[in-house]
mmCIF file of C-alpha atoms and ligand atoms in Angstrom:
data_model
loop_
_atom_site.group_PDB
_atom_site.id
_atom_site.type_symbol
_atom_site.label_atom_id
_atom_site.label_comp_id
_atom_site.label_asym_id
_atom_site.label_seq_id
_atom_site.Cartn_x
_atom_site.Cartn_y
_atom_site.Cartn_z
ATOM 1 C CA MET A 1 -22.897 -10.695 3.337
ATOM 2 C CA ASP A 2 -21.307 -11.942 0.104
ATOM 3 C CA LEU A 3 -18.322 -9.593 0.127
ATOM 4 C CA ILE A 4 -16.759 -10.795 -3.132
ATOM 5 C CA LYS A 5 -20.034 -10.432 -5.023
ATOM 6 C CA GLU A 6 -20.567 -6.936 -3.624
ATOM 7 C CA ILE A 7 -16.995 -5.900 -4.505
ATOM 8 C CA ASN A 8 -17.478 -7.128 -8.074
ATOM 9 C CA LYS A 9 -20.732 -5.204 -8.360
ATOM 10 C CA SER A 10 -19.467 -1.680 -7.840
ATOM 11 C CA ARG A 11 -16.096 -0.183 -8.641
ATOM 12 C CA PRO A 12 -14.805 1.409 -6.526
ATOM 13 C CA PHE A 13 -16.264 -0.605 -3.675
ATOM 14 C CA VAL A 14 -16.219 2.037 -0.926
ATOM 15 C CA ILE A 15 -15.806 1.440 2.794
ATOM 16 C CA ALA A 16 -16.232 4.563 4.928
ATOM 17 C CA GLY A 17 -16.741 5.582 8.524
ATOM 18 C CA PRO A 18 -14.804 7.005 11.438
ATOM 19 C CA CYS A 19 -11.352 5.867 12.483
ATOM 20 C CA SER A 20 -12.896 5.242 15.929
ATOM 21 C CA ALA A 21 -16.406 5.061 17.314
ATOM 22 C CA GLU A 22 -16.450 7.877 19.900
ATOM 23 C CA THR A 23 -20.072 8.485 20.911
ATOM 24 C CA GLU A 24 -23.398 7.006 19.902
ATOM 25 C CA GLU A 25 -24.345 10.288 18.281
ATOM 26 C CA GLN A 26 -21.080 10.544 16.333
ATOM 27 C CA VAL A 27 -21.473 7.011 14.940
ATOM 28 C CA HIS A 28 -25.107 7.529 13.902
ATOM 29 C CA THR A 29 -24.531 11.006 12.456
ATOM 30 C CA VAL A 30 -21.586 10.200 10.239
ATOM 31 C CA LEU A 31 -22.724 6.754 9.105
ATOM 32 C CA GLY A 32 -26.183 8.175 8.302
ATOM 33 C CA GLU A 33 -24.635 10.972 6.212
ATOM 34 C CA ILE A 34 -22.348 8.556 4.387
ATOM 35 C CA ALA A 35 -25.191 6.163 3.627
ATOM 36 C CA ARG A 36 -27.394 8.974 2.259
ATOM 37 C CA ASP A 37 -24.878 9.709 -0.510
ATOM 38 C CA GLY A 38 -25.301 6.160 -1.789
ATOM 39 C CA LYS A 39 -21.661 5.726 -2.808
ATOM 40 C CA THR A 40 -20.549 3.604 0.147
ATOM 41 C CA ALA A 41 -21.116 -0.141 0.293
ATOM 42 C CA LEU A 42 -19.710 -0.994 3.726
ATOM 43 C CA LEU A 43 -19.666 1.095 6.911
ATOM 44 C CA ARG A 44 -16.657 1.030 9.225
ATOM 45 C CA ALA A 45 -15.844 2.139 12.761
ATOM 46 C CA GLY A 46 -12.876 1.182 14.944
ATOM 47 C CA ILE A 47 -13.972 -0.257 18.287
ATOM 48 C CA TRP A 48 -10.647 -1.706 19.487
ATOM 49 C CA LYS A 49 -7.842 0.618 18.428
ATOM 50 C CA PRO A 50 -4.263 -0.635 18.310
ATOM 51 C CA ARG A 51 -2.335 2.512 19.164
ATOM 52 C CA THR A 52 1.407 2.776 18.849
ATOM 53 C CA ARG A 53 1.842 4.413 22.277
ATOM 54 C CA PRO A 54 -0.068 3.951 25.538
ATOM 55 C CA ASN A 55 -2.358 6.658 26.909
ATOM 56 C CA SER A 56 -3.769 7.380 23.447
ATOM 57 C CA PHE A 57 -7.462 6.687 22.918
ATOM 58 C CA GLU A 58 -7.661 2.911 22.542
ATOM 59 C CA GLY A 59 -11.289 2.619 21.508
ATOM 60 C CA LEU A 60 -14.456 2.104 23.540
ATOM 61 C CA GLY A 61 -14.605 -1.663 23.084
ATOM 62 C CA GLU A 62 -17.817 -3.666 23.349
ATOM 63 C CA LEU A 63 -19.825 -0.660 24.533
ATOM 64 C CA ALA A 64 -19.680 0.889 21.043
ATOM 65 C CA LEU A 65 -20.462 -2.242 19.021
ATOM 66 C CA PRO A 66 -24.265 -1.960 19.206
ATOM 67 C CA TRP A 67 -24.021 1.631 17.882
ATOM 68 C CA LEU A 68 -22.201 0.424 14.770
ATOM 69 C CA VAL A 69 -24.518 -2.552 14.222
ATOM 70 C CA GLU A 70 -27.652 -0.407 14.778
ATOM 71 C CA ALA A 71 -26.377 2.266 12.363
ATOM 72 C CA GLY A 72 -25.842 -0.437 9.754
ATOM 73 C CA LYS A 73 -29.391 -1.753 10.177
ATOM 74 C CA LYS A 74 -30.887 1.719 10.151
ATOM 75 C CA ASN A 75 -29.115 2.594 6.892
ATOM 76 C CA ASN A 76 -29.477 -0.817 5.339
ATOM 77 C CA LEU A 77 -25.742 -1.311 4.862
ATOM 78 C CA PRO A 78 -23.355 -3.962 6.203
ATOM 79 C CA VAL A 79 -20.773 -2.981 8.826
ATOM 80 C CA THR A 80 -17.155 -3.840 9.594
ATOM 81 C CA THR A 81 -14.751 -3.407 12.499
ATOM 82 C CA GLU A 82 -11.165 -4.345 13.302
ATOM 83 C CA VAL A 83 -10.423 -7.477 15.315
ATOM 84 C CA ALA A 84 -7.017 -8.245 16.778
ATOM 85 C CA ASN A 85 -7.606 -11.374 18.864
ATOM 86 C CA ALA A 86 -10.025 -14.270 19.464
ATOM 87 C CA LYS A 87 -12.008 -12.325 22.075
ATOM 88 C CA HIS A 88 -12.662 -9.476 19.612
ATOM 89 C CA VAL A 89 -13.824 -12.039 17.027
ATOM 90 C CA GLN A 90 -16.274 -13.638 19.461
ATOM 91 C CA ILE A 91 -17.722 -10.309 20.590
ATOM 92 C CA ALA A 92 -17.975 -8.912 17.031
ATOM 93 C CA LEU A 93 -19.769 -12.055 15.838
ATOM 94 C CA LYS A 94 -22.076 -12.011 18.876
ATOM 95 C CA TYR A 95 -23.326 -8.535 17.885
ATOM 96 C CA GLY A 96 -23.654 -9.510 14.208
ATOM 97 C CA VAL A 97 -20.847 -7.509 12.596
ATOM 98 C CA ASP A 98 -21.022 -8.449 8.879
ATOM 99 C CA VAL A 99 -17.346 -8.234 7.880
ATOM 100 C CA LEU A 100 -14.209 -8.317 10.048
ATOM 101 C CA TRP A 101 -10.960 -6.586 9.246
ATOM 102 C CA VAL A 102 -7.495 -7.382 10.494
ATOM 103 C CA GLY A 103 -5.199 -4.387 11.074
ATOM 104 C CA ALA A 104 -1.614 -3.895 9.969
ATOM 105 C CA ARG A 105 -0.214 -4.421 13.468
ATOM 106 C CA THR A 106 -1.941 -7.801 13.616
ATOM 107 C CA THR A 107 -1.082 -9.115 10.136
ATOM 108 C CA VAL A 108 2.548 -8.727 11.130
ATOM 109 C CA ASN A 109 2.168 -11.391 13.845
ATOM 110 C CA PRO A 110 1.503 -14.990 12.723
ATOM 111 C CA PHE A 111 0.508 -16.023 16.287
ATOM 112 C CA ALA A 112 -2.216 -13.369 16.356
ATOM 113 C CA ILE A 113 -3.417 -14.289 12.866
ATOM 114 C CA GLN A 114 -3.540 -17.973 13.769
ATOM 115 C CA GLU A 115 -5.533 -17.159 16.912
ATOM 116 C CA ILE A 116 -8.048 -15.200 14.808
ATOM 117 C CA ALA A 117 -8.185 -17.981 12.197
ATOM 118 C CA ASP A 118 -8.842 -20.575 14.935
ATOM 119 C CA ALA A 119 -11.619 -18.426 16.400
ATOM 120 C CA LEU A 120 -13.211 -18.263 12.940
ATOM 121 C CA LYS A 121 -13.302 -22.011 12.258
ATOM 122 C CA GLY A 122 -16.802 -22.986 11.200
ATOM 123 C CA VAL A 123 -17.955 -19.356 10.725
ATOM 124 C CA ASN A 124 -17.554 -18.256 7.147
ATOM 125 C CA VAL A 125 -17.603 -14.516 7.814
ATOM 126 C CA PRO A 126 -15.796 -12.279 5.273
ATOM 127 C CA VAL A 127 -12.413 -10.971 6.412
ATOM 128 C CA ILE A 128 -10.436 -8.035 5.026
ATOM 129 C CA VAL A 129 -6.713 -8.251 5.727
ATOM 130 C CA LYS A 130 -4.573 -5.126 5.812
ATOM 131 C CA ASN A 131 -0.932 -5.382 4.772
ATOM 132 C CA PRO A 132 1.561 -5.896 7.625
ATOM 133 C CA VAL A 133 3.281 -2.725 8.905
ATOM 134 C CA ASN A 134 6.603 -3.895 7.439
ATOM 135 C CA PRO A 135 7.068 -4.401 3.691
ATOM 136 C CA ASP A 136 6.952 -8.208 3.806
ATOM 137 C CA LEU A 137 4.771 -9.712 1.083
ATOM 138 C CA MET A 138 4.937 -13.223 2.522
ATOM 139 C CA LEU A 139 3.541 -12.187 5.921
ATOM 140 C CA TRP A 140 0.534 -10.825 4.067
ATOM 141 C CA VAL A 141 0.232 -13.983 1.936
ATOM 142 C CA GLY A 142 0.686 -16.112 5.078
ATOM 143 C CA ALA A 143 -2.227 -14.363 6.785
ATOM 144 C CA PHE A 144 -4.514 -15.228 3.855
ATOM 145 C CA GLU A 145 -3.306 -18.825 3.897
ATOM 146 C CA ARG A 146 -3.995 -19.193 7.637
ATOM 147 C CA LEU A 147 -7.525 -17.817 7.175
ATOM 148 C CA GLN A 148 -8.120 -19.999 4.104
ATOM 149 C CA GLN A 149 -6.994 -23.063 6.040
ATOM 150 C CA ALA A 150 -9.555 -22.176 8.720
ATOM 151 C CA GLY A 151 -12.247 -22.323 6.017
ATOM 152 C CA ILE A 152 -12.670 -18.596 5.318
ATOM 153 C CA THR A 153 -13.464 -18.185 1.628
ATOM 154 C CA GLN A 154 -14.502 -14.528 1.503
ATOM 155 C CA LEU A 155 -11.234 -12.634 1.705
ATOM 156 C CA ALA A 156 -10.082 -9.223 0.492
ATOM 157 C CA ALA A 157 -6.748 -7.400 0.796
ATOM 158 C CA LEU A 158 -6.477 -3.812 2.029
ATOM 159 C CA HIS A 159 -3.324 -1.876 1.188
ATOM 160 C CA ARG A 160 -2.589 0.777 3.855
ATOM 161 C CA GLY A 161 1.124 1.378 3.264
ATOM 162 C CA PHE A 162 4.227 0.492 5.275
ATOM 163 C CA SER A 163 5.869 2.090 8.310
ATOM 164 C CA ILE A 164 8.532 4.650 7.533
ATOM 165 C CA TYR A 165 10.536 7.000 9.747
ATOM 166 C CA LYS A 166 9.655 10.652 9.046
ATOM 167 C CA HIS A 167 8.631 10.771 5.408
ATOM 168 C CA ALA A 168 7.868 14.170 3.899
ATOM 169 C CA LYS A 169 4.848 12.976 1.948
ATOM 170 C CA TYR A 170 3.404 9.776 3.405
ATOM 171 C CA ARG A 171 2.416 8.588 6.865
ATOM 172 C CA ASN A 172 2.921 5.038 5.586
ATOM 173 C CA ILE A 173 4.895 4.648 2.372
ATOM 174 C CA PRO A 174 2.826 2.876 -0.313
ATOM 175 C CA ASN A 175 5.456 0.594 -1.919
ATOM 176 C CA TRP A 176 2.945 -0.078 -4.707
ATOM 177 C CA GLU A 177 5.018 -3.013 -5.966
ATOM 178 C CA ILE A 178 4.020 -5.084 -2.909
ATOM 179 C CA PRO A 179 0.229 -5.056 -3.436
ATOM 180 C CA ILE A 180 0.886 -5.575 -7.161
ATOM 181 C CA ALA A 181 2.974 -8.642 -6.280
ATOM 182 C CA LEU A 182 0.215 -9.833 -3.932
ATOM 183 C CA ARG A 183 -2.262 -9.672 -6.799
ATOM 184 C CA GLU A 184 0.080 -11.788 -8.884
ATOM 185 C CA GLU A 185 0.500 -14.265 -6.035
ATOM 186 C CA MET A 186 -3.220 -14.403 -5.135
ATOM 187 C CA PRO A 187 -5.181 -13.227 -8.208
ATOM 188 C CA ASP A 188 -8.597 -14.170 -6.812
ATOM 189 C CA ILE A 189 -8.353 -11.912 -3.785
ATOM 190 C CA PRO A 190 -9.834 -8.450 -4.431
ATOM 191 C CA LEU A 191 -7.505 -5.549 -3.684
ATOM 192 C CA LEU A 192 -8.626 -2.416 -1.856
ATOM 193 C CA CYS A 193 -6.678 0.707 -0.912
ATOM 194 C CA ASP A 194 -6.741 2.762 2.303
ATOM 195 C CA PRO A 195 -5.527 6.232 1.230
ATOM 196 C CA SER A 196 -6.276 7.604 4.730
ATOM 197 C CA HIS A 197 -3.498 5.658 6.452
ATOM 198 C CA ILE A 198 -1.111 5.919 3.477
ATOM 199 C CA SER A 199 -1.373 9.680 3.198
ATOM 200 C CA GLY A 200 -1.996 10.604 6.824
ATOM 201 C CA LYS A 201 -3.498 13.931 5.718
ATOM 202 C CA ARG A 202 -6.750 14.657 3.958
ATOM 203 C CA GLU A 203 -5.067 16.830 1.281
ATOM 204 C CA GLY A 204 -3.201 13.742 0.060
ATOM 205 C CA LEU A 205 -6.179 11.388 -0.258
ATOM 206 C CA LEU A 206 -7.176 12.108 -3.851
ATOM 207 C CA GLU A 207 -3.715 11.502 -5.277
ATOM 208 C CA VAL A 208 -3.396 8.114 -3.555
ATOM 209 C CA ALA A 209 -6.981 7.096 -4.335
ATOM 210 C CA GLN A 210 -6.593 8.034 -8.017
ATOM 211 C CA LYS A 211 -3.347 6.096 -8.267
ATOM 212 C CA ALA A 212 -4.989 3.035 -6.688
ATOM 213 C CA MET A 213 -7.847 3.187 -9.192
ATOM 214 C CA ASP A 214 -5.369 3.635 -12.058
ATOM 215 C CA LEU A 215 -3.651 0.476 -10.826
ATOM 216 C CA ASN A 216 -7.027 -1.219 -11.138
ATOM 217 C CA TYR A 217 -7.780 -1.664 -7.446
ATOM 218 C CA ASP A 218 -11.282 -2.839 -6.639
ATOM 219 C CA GLY A 219 -12.094 -0.347 -3.926
ATOM 220 C CA LEU A 220 -11.195 2.189 -1.254
ATOM 221 C CA MET A 221 -11.479 2.600 2.511
ATOM 222 C CA ILE A 222 -11.700 6.250 3.552
ATOM 223 C CA GLU A 223 -11.915 7.409 7.175
ATOM 224 C CA THR A 224 -14.858 9.759 7.559
ATOM 225 C CA HIS A 225 -15.830 11.759 10.643
ATOM 226 C CA PRO A 226 -18.546 14.365 11.385
ATOM 227 C CA ASN A 227 -15.913 16.804 12.674
ATOM 228 C CA PRO A 228 -12.498 15.516 11.570
ATOM 229 C CA ASP A 229 -10.328 18.049 13.410
ATOM 230 C CA ALA A 230 -11.943 17.057 16.698
ATOM 231 C CA ALA A 231 -11.531 13.290 16.117
ATOM 232 C CA TRP A 232 -10.148 11.298 19.049
ATOM 233 C CA SER A 233 -7.812 9.424 16.686
ATOM 234 C CA ASP A 234 -6.284 10.276 13.297
ATOM 235 C CA PRO A 235 -7.775 13.814 13.024
ATOM 236 C CA ALA A 236 -5.531 15.030 10.176
ATOM 237 C CA GLN A 237 -6.542 12.340 7.701
ATOM 238 C CA GLN A 238 -10.308 12.130 8.198
ATOM 239 C CA VAL A 239 -12.837 13.896 5.967
ATOM 240 C CA THR A 240 -16.486 14.789 6.459
ATOM 241 C CA ALA A 241 -19.172 12.827 4.619
ATOM 242 C CA GLN A 242 -19.365 15.755 2.220
ATOM 243 C CA GLY A 243 -15.586 15.619 1.775
ATOM 244 C CA LEU A 244 -15.872 11.913 1.018
ATOM 245 C CA ASN A 245 -18.570 12.551 -1.562
ATOM 246 C CA GLU A 246 -16.468 15.256 -3.255
ATOM 247 C CA LEU A 247 -13.374 13.050 -3.211
ATOM 248 C CA LEU A 248 -15.217 10.163 -4.812
ATOM 249 C CA SER A 249 -16.684 12.351 -7.519
ATOM 250 C CA GLN A 250 -13.211 13.679 -8.416
ATOM 251 C CA ILE A 251 -11.770 10.221 -9.041
ATOM 252 C CA ILE A 252 -11.511 9.360 -12.727
ATOM 253 C CA LEU A 253 -12.363 5.725 -13.386
ATOM 254 C CA ARG A 254 -10.388 4.299 -16.258
ATOM 255 C CA LYS A 255 -10.963 0.977 -17.965
ATOM 256 C CA GLU A 256 -8.556 -1.963 -18.149
ATOM 257 C CA GLU A 257 -9.903 -3.518 -21.375
ATOM 258 C CA LEU A 258 -8.701 -1.970 -24.642
ATOM 259 C CA SER A 259 -10.576 -1.638 -27.948
ATOM 260 C CA GLU A 260 -8.918 -2.993 -31.149
ATOM 261 C CA GLU A 261 -7.868 0.509 -32.173
ATOM 262 C CA GLU A 262 -6.494 1.403 -28.724
ATOM 263 C CA LEU A 263 -4.647 -1.902 -28.597
ATOM 264 C CA GLY A 264 -3.120 -1.208 -32.035
ATOM 265 C CA TYR A 265 -1.694 2.123 -30.870
ATOM 266 C CA ILE A 266 -0.463 0.743 -27.564
ATOM 267 C CA VAL A 267 1.248 -2.262 -29.197
ATOM 268 C CA VAL A 268 3.218 0.056 -31.511
ATOM 269 C CA MET A 269 4.225 2.280 -28.600
ATOM 270 C CA ARG A 270 5.189 -0.709 -26.467
ATOM 271 C CA GLU A 271 7.453 -1.942 -29.255
ATOM 272 C CA LYS A 272 9.109 1.470 -29.471
ATOM 273 C CA ILE A 273 9.601 1.474 -25.704
ATOM 274 C CA ALA A 274 11.058 -2.051 -25.822
ATOM 275 C CA GLY A 275 13.468 -0.760 -28.519
ATOM 276 C CA LEU A 276 14.587 2.012 -26.145
ATOM 277 C CA ASP A 277 15.041 -0.537 -23.347
ATOM 278 C CA ASP A 278 17.183 -2.621 -25.718
ATOM 279 C CA ARG A 279 19.412 0.386 -26.312
ATOM 280 C CA ILE A 280 19.609 1.215 -22.602
ATOM 281 C CA PHE A 281 20.727 -2.342 -21.789
ATOM 282 C CA SER A 282 23.221 -2.618 -24.612
ATOM 283 C CA LEU A 283 24.747 0.713 -23.477
ATOM 284 C CA LEU A 284 24.877 -0.601 -19.916
ATOM 285 C CA SER A 285 26.635 -3.725 -21.130
ATOM 286 C CA GLU A 286 29.154 -1.585 -23.036
ATOM 287 C CA ARG A 287 29.623 0.561 -19.948
ATOM 288 C CA MET A 288 30.434 -2.507 -17.833
ATOM 289 C CA LYS A 289 33.005 -3.725 -20.389
ATOM 290 C CA MET A 290 34.663 -0.328 -20.091
ATOM 291 C CA ALA A 291 34.590 -0.612 -16.298
ATOM 292 C CA GLU A 292 36.407 -3.942 -16.623
ATOM 293 C CA GLU A 293 39.124 -2.307 -18.753
ATOM 294 C CA VAL A 294 39.551 0.376 -16.093
ATOM 295 C CA GLY A 295 39.627 -2.436 -13.505
ATOM 296 C CA LEU A 296 42.540 -4.089 -15.307
ATOM 297 C CA TYR A 297 44.383 -0.790 -15.375
ATOM 298 C CA LYS A 298 43.734 -0.236 -11.655
ATOM 299 C CA ARG A 299 44.946 -3.738 -10.936
ATOM 300 C CA GLU A 300 48.225 -3.226 -12.792
ATOM 301 C CA ASN A 301 48.792 0.061 -11.008
ATOM 302 C CA ASP A 302 47.507 -0.963 -7.549
ATOM 303 C CA ILE A 303 44.720 1.622 -7.411
ATOM 304 C CA THR A 304 41.592 1.077 -5.256
ATOM 305 C CA ILE A 305 38.307 0.460 -7.068
ATOM 306 C CA LEU A 306 36.563 3.307 -5.317
ATOM 307 C CA GLN A 307 37.756 6.911 -5.240
ATOM 308 C CA GLN A 308 35.192 8.406 -2.900
ATOM 309 C CA GLU A 309 35.654 12.030 -3.945
ATOM 310 C CA HIS A 310 35.346 11.190 -7.626
ATOM 311 C CA TRP A 311 32.119 9.224 -6.972
ATOM 312 C CA ARG A 312 30.688 12.118 -4.956
ATOM 313 C CA LYS A 313 31.229 14.431 -7.951
ATOM 314 C CA VAL A 314 29.753 11.947 -10.434
ATOM 315 C CA ILE A 315 26.567 11.704 -8.349
ATOM 316 C CA ALA A 316 26.362 15.470 -7.774
ATOM 317 C CA ASN A 317 26.657 16.167 -11.540
ATOM 318 C CA ARG A 318 23.963 13.671 -12.411
ATOM 319 C CA MET A 319 21.624 15.010 -9.746
ATOM 320 C CA ASP A 320 22.048 18.510 -11.192
ATOM 321 C CA GLN A 321 20.746 17.223 -14.522
ATOM 322 C CA ALA A 322 17.720 15.453 -13.054
ATOM 323 C CA ASP A 323 15.334 18.423 -13.336
ATOM 324 C CA ASN A 324 16.212 19.160 -16.967
ATOM 325 C CA LEU A 325 15.659 15.533 -17.855
ATOM 326 C CA HIS A 326 12.284 15.558 -16.034
ATOM 327 C CA LEU A 327 13.477 12.796 -13.735
ATOM 328 C CA THR A 328 13.175 12.775 -9.941
ATOM 329 C CA ASN A 329 16.349 13.045 -7.846
ATOM 330 C CA GLN A 330 15.366 9.808 -6.151
ATOM 331 C CA PHE A 331 15.152 7.950 -9.488
ATOM 332 C CA VAL A 332 18.483 9.304 -10.750
ATOM 333 C CA ARG A 333 20.136 8.411 -7.445
ATOM 334 C CA SER A 334 18.825 4.850 -7.436
ATOM 335 C CA ILE A 335 19.801 4.241 -11.090
ATOM 336 C CA MET A 336 23.298 5.595 -10.433
ATOM 337 C CA ASP A 337 23.662 3.462 -7.307
ATOM 338 C CA ALA A 338 22.573 0.344 -9.215
ATOM 339 C CA ILE A 339 24.985 1.074 -12.098
ATOM 340 C CA HIS A 340 27.792 1.756 -9.660
ATOM 341 C CA GLN A 341 27.247 -1.476 -7.745
ATOM 342 C CA GLU A 342 27.239 -3.503 -10.954
ATOM 343 C CA SER A 343 30.356 -1.668 -12.117
ATOM 344 C CA ILE A 344 32.154 -2.428 -8.825
ATOM 345 C CA ARG A 345 31.201 -6.091 -9.274
ATOM 346 C CA HIS A 346 32.728 -6.134 -12.774
ATOM 347 C CA GLN A 347 35.898 -4.379 -11.599
ATOM 348 C CA THR A 348 36.243 -6.674 -8.581
ATOM 349 C CA LYS A 349 36.022 -9.680 -10.905
ATOM 350 C CA VAL A 350 38.956 -8.525 -13.049
ATOM 351 C CA MET A 351 40.980 -7.125 -10.157
ATOM 352 C CA ASN A 352 40.714 -10.185 -7.899
ATOM 353 C CA PRO A 353 40.136 -13.090 -10.273
ATOM 354 C CA SER A 354 41.129 -15.727 -7.704
ATOM 355 C CA LEU A 355 38.765 -14.563 -4.933
ATOM 356 C CA LYS A 356 35.464 -16.422 -4.591
ATOM 357 C CA ARG A 357 32.404 -14.260 -4.936
HETATM 358 C C1 PEP B 401 -7.624 1.772 11.062
HETATM 359 O O1 PEP B 401 -8.063 1.442 9.939
HETATM 360 O O2 PEP B 401 -8.188 2.558 11.805
HETATM 361 C C2 PEP B 401 -6.318 1.230 11.487
HETATM 362 C C3 PEP B 401 -5.981 1.164 12.760
HETATM 363 O O3 PEP B 401 -5.565 0.916 10.465
HETATM 364 P P1 PEP B 401 -4.121 0.223 10.324
HETATM 365 O O4 PEP B 401 -4.244 -1.175 10.808
HETATM 366 O O5 PEP B 401 -3.920 0.339 8.862
HETATM 367 O O6 PEP B 401 -3.142 1.058 11.112
HETATM 368 MN MN1 MN B 402 -7.249 5.325 11.735
#
């Protein structure tokens, strides 16, 4: 399969199928339903499942591979599965899996990636690489480089979010800046999004999928199951084929190219915004000069830079204003922290001029 050509043909390029292959009937039912809707270009099913804790369902292994491959043939669509080591690669290729994907817990480990790359030498099969579990852009880039060095030319990136301890909204926090930076670093590699593993719950899929398409991603991978609540892995985030169809029809596809008229408007607005940024930065510069004056005063009077109680009140007051200003608490907090750190740096400079920094 020419993955890059197929991705360029249809936007969004959709990959769908169950988190795990569970039974022959389950695989055939759901992949058949997905294929009938005609919106999916690549069928998925997990055969080897990397689970965080033992005694969870770890996939059926080789036994389930023919079900996936047969379902692909029957529905005239290519198929993909996750591989995590050289043995998986050999078995998947033996059964004729069209596209391989590397999971987040594998991308994180250069030894594992190198082993997969070595097993792929001389076989130019397309490979989709998920981001590593930790927010490390270079591990992701490194995985592509290892595969490229092994001669793999058909590569795509799949953003599935990054591990986070107990987050109210996401199972894996998106950190959108990392895939955006990847696209800058490797502009020829198509970028796909996996809202299922980012959100962790089906109610959150549309928001993540829409955001990905608004960031001009090339496609989506959505876990789809005939009876999601009864799934052997990831029940909360899977949707039925009908749910997938509805989700896809709700996504608004916006264009990246602008007409002359649109460009005219946007250029004017961008200039106005740049003018506001100019004012913000000149105010910040003025603020830091004032912090230095206070620093001099503190130095003459032997006062510490930080008065904890005062800082607590400053933050609390700002946070109270966040709602009225239509800003999130998190944004206000991070701006205040950044200003405060810079201010401490300016005060430290005037208070301890002889210390090396
Ligand atoms: C999966 O797609 O089923 C999977 C295991 O994903 P990830 O590697 O993103 O956890
Ligand atoms: Mn899953």
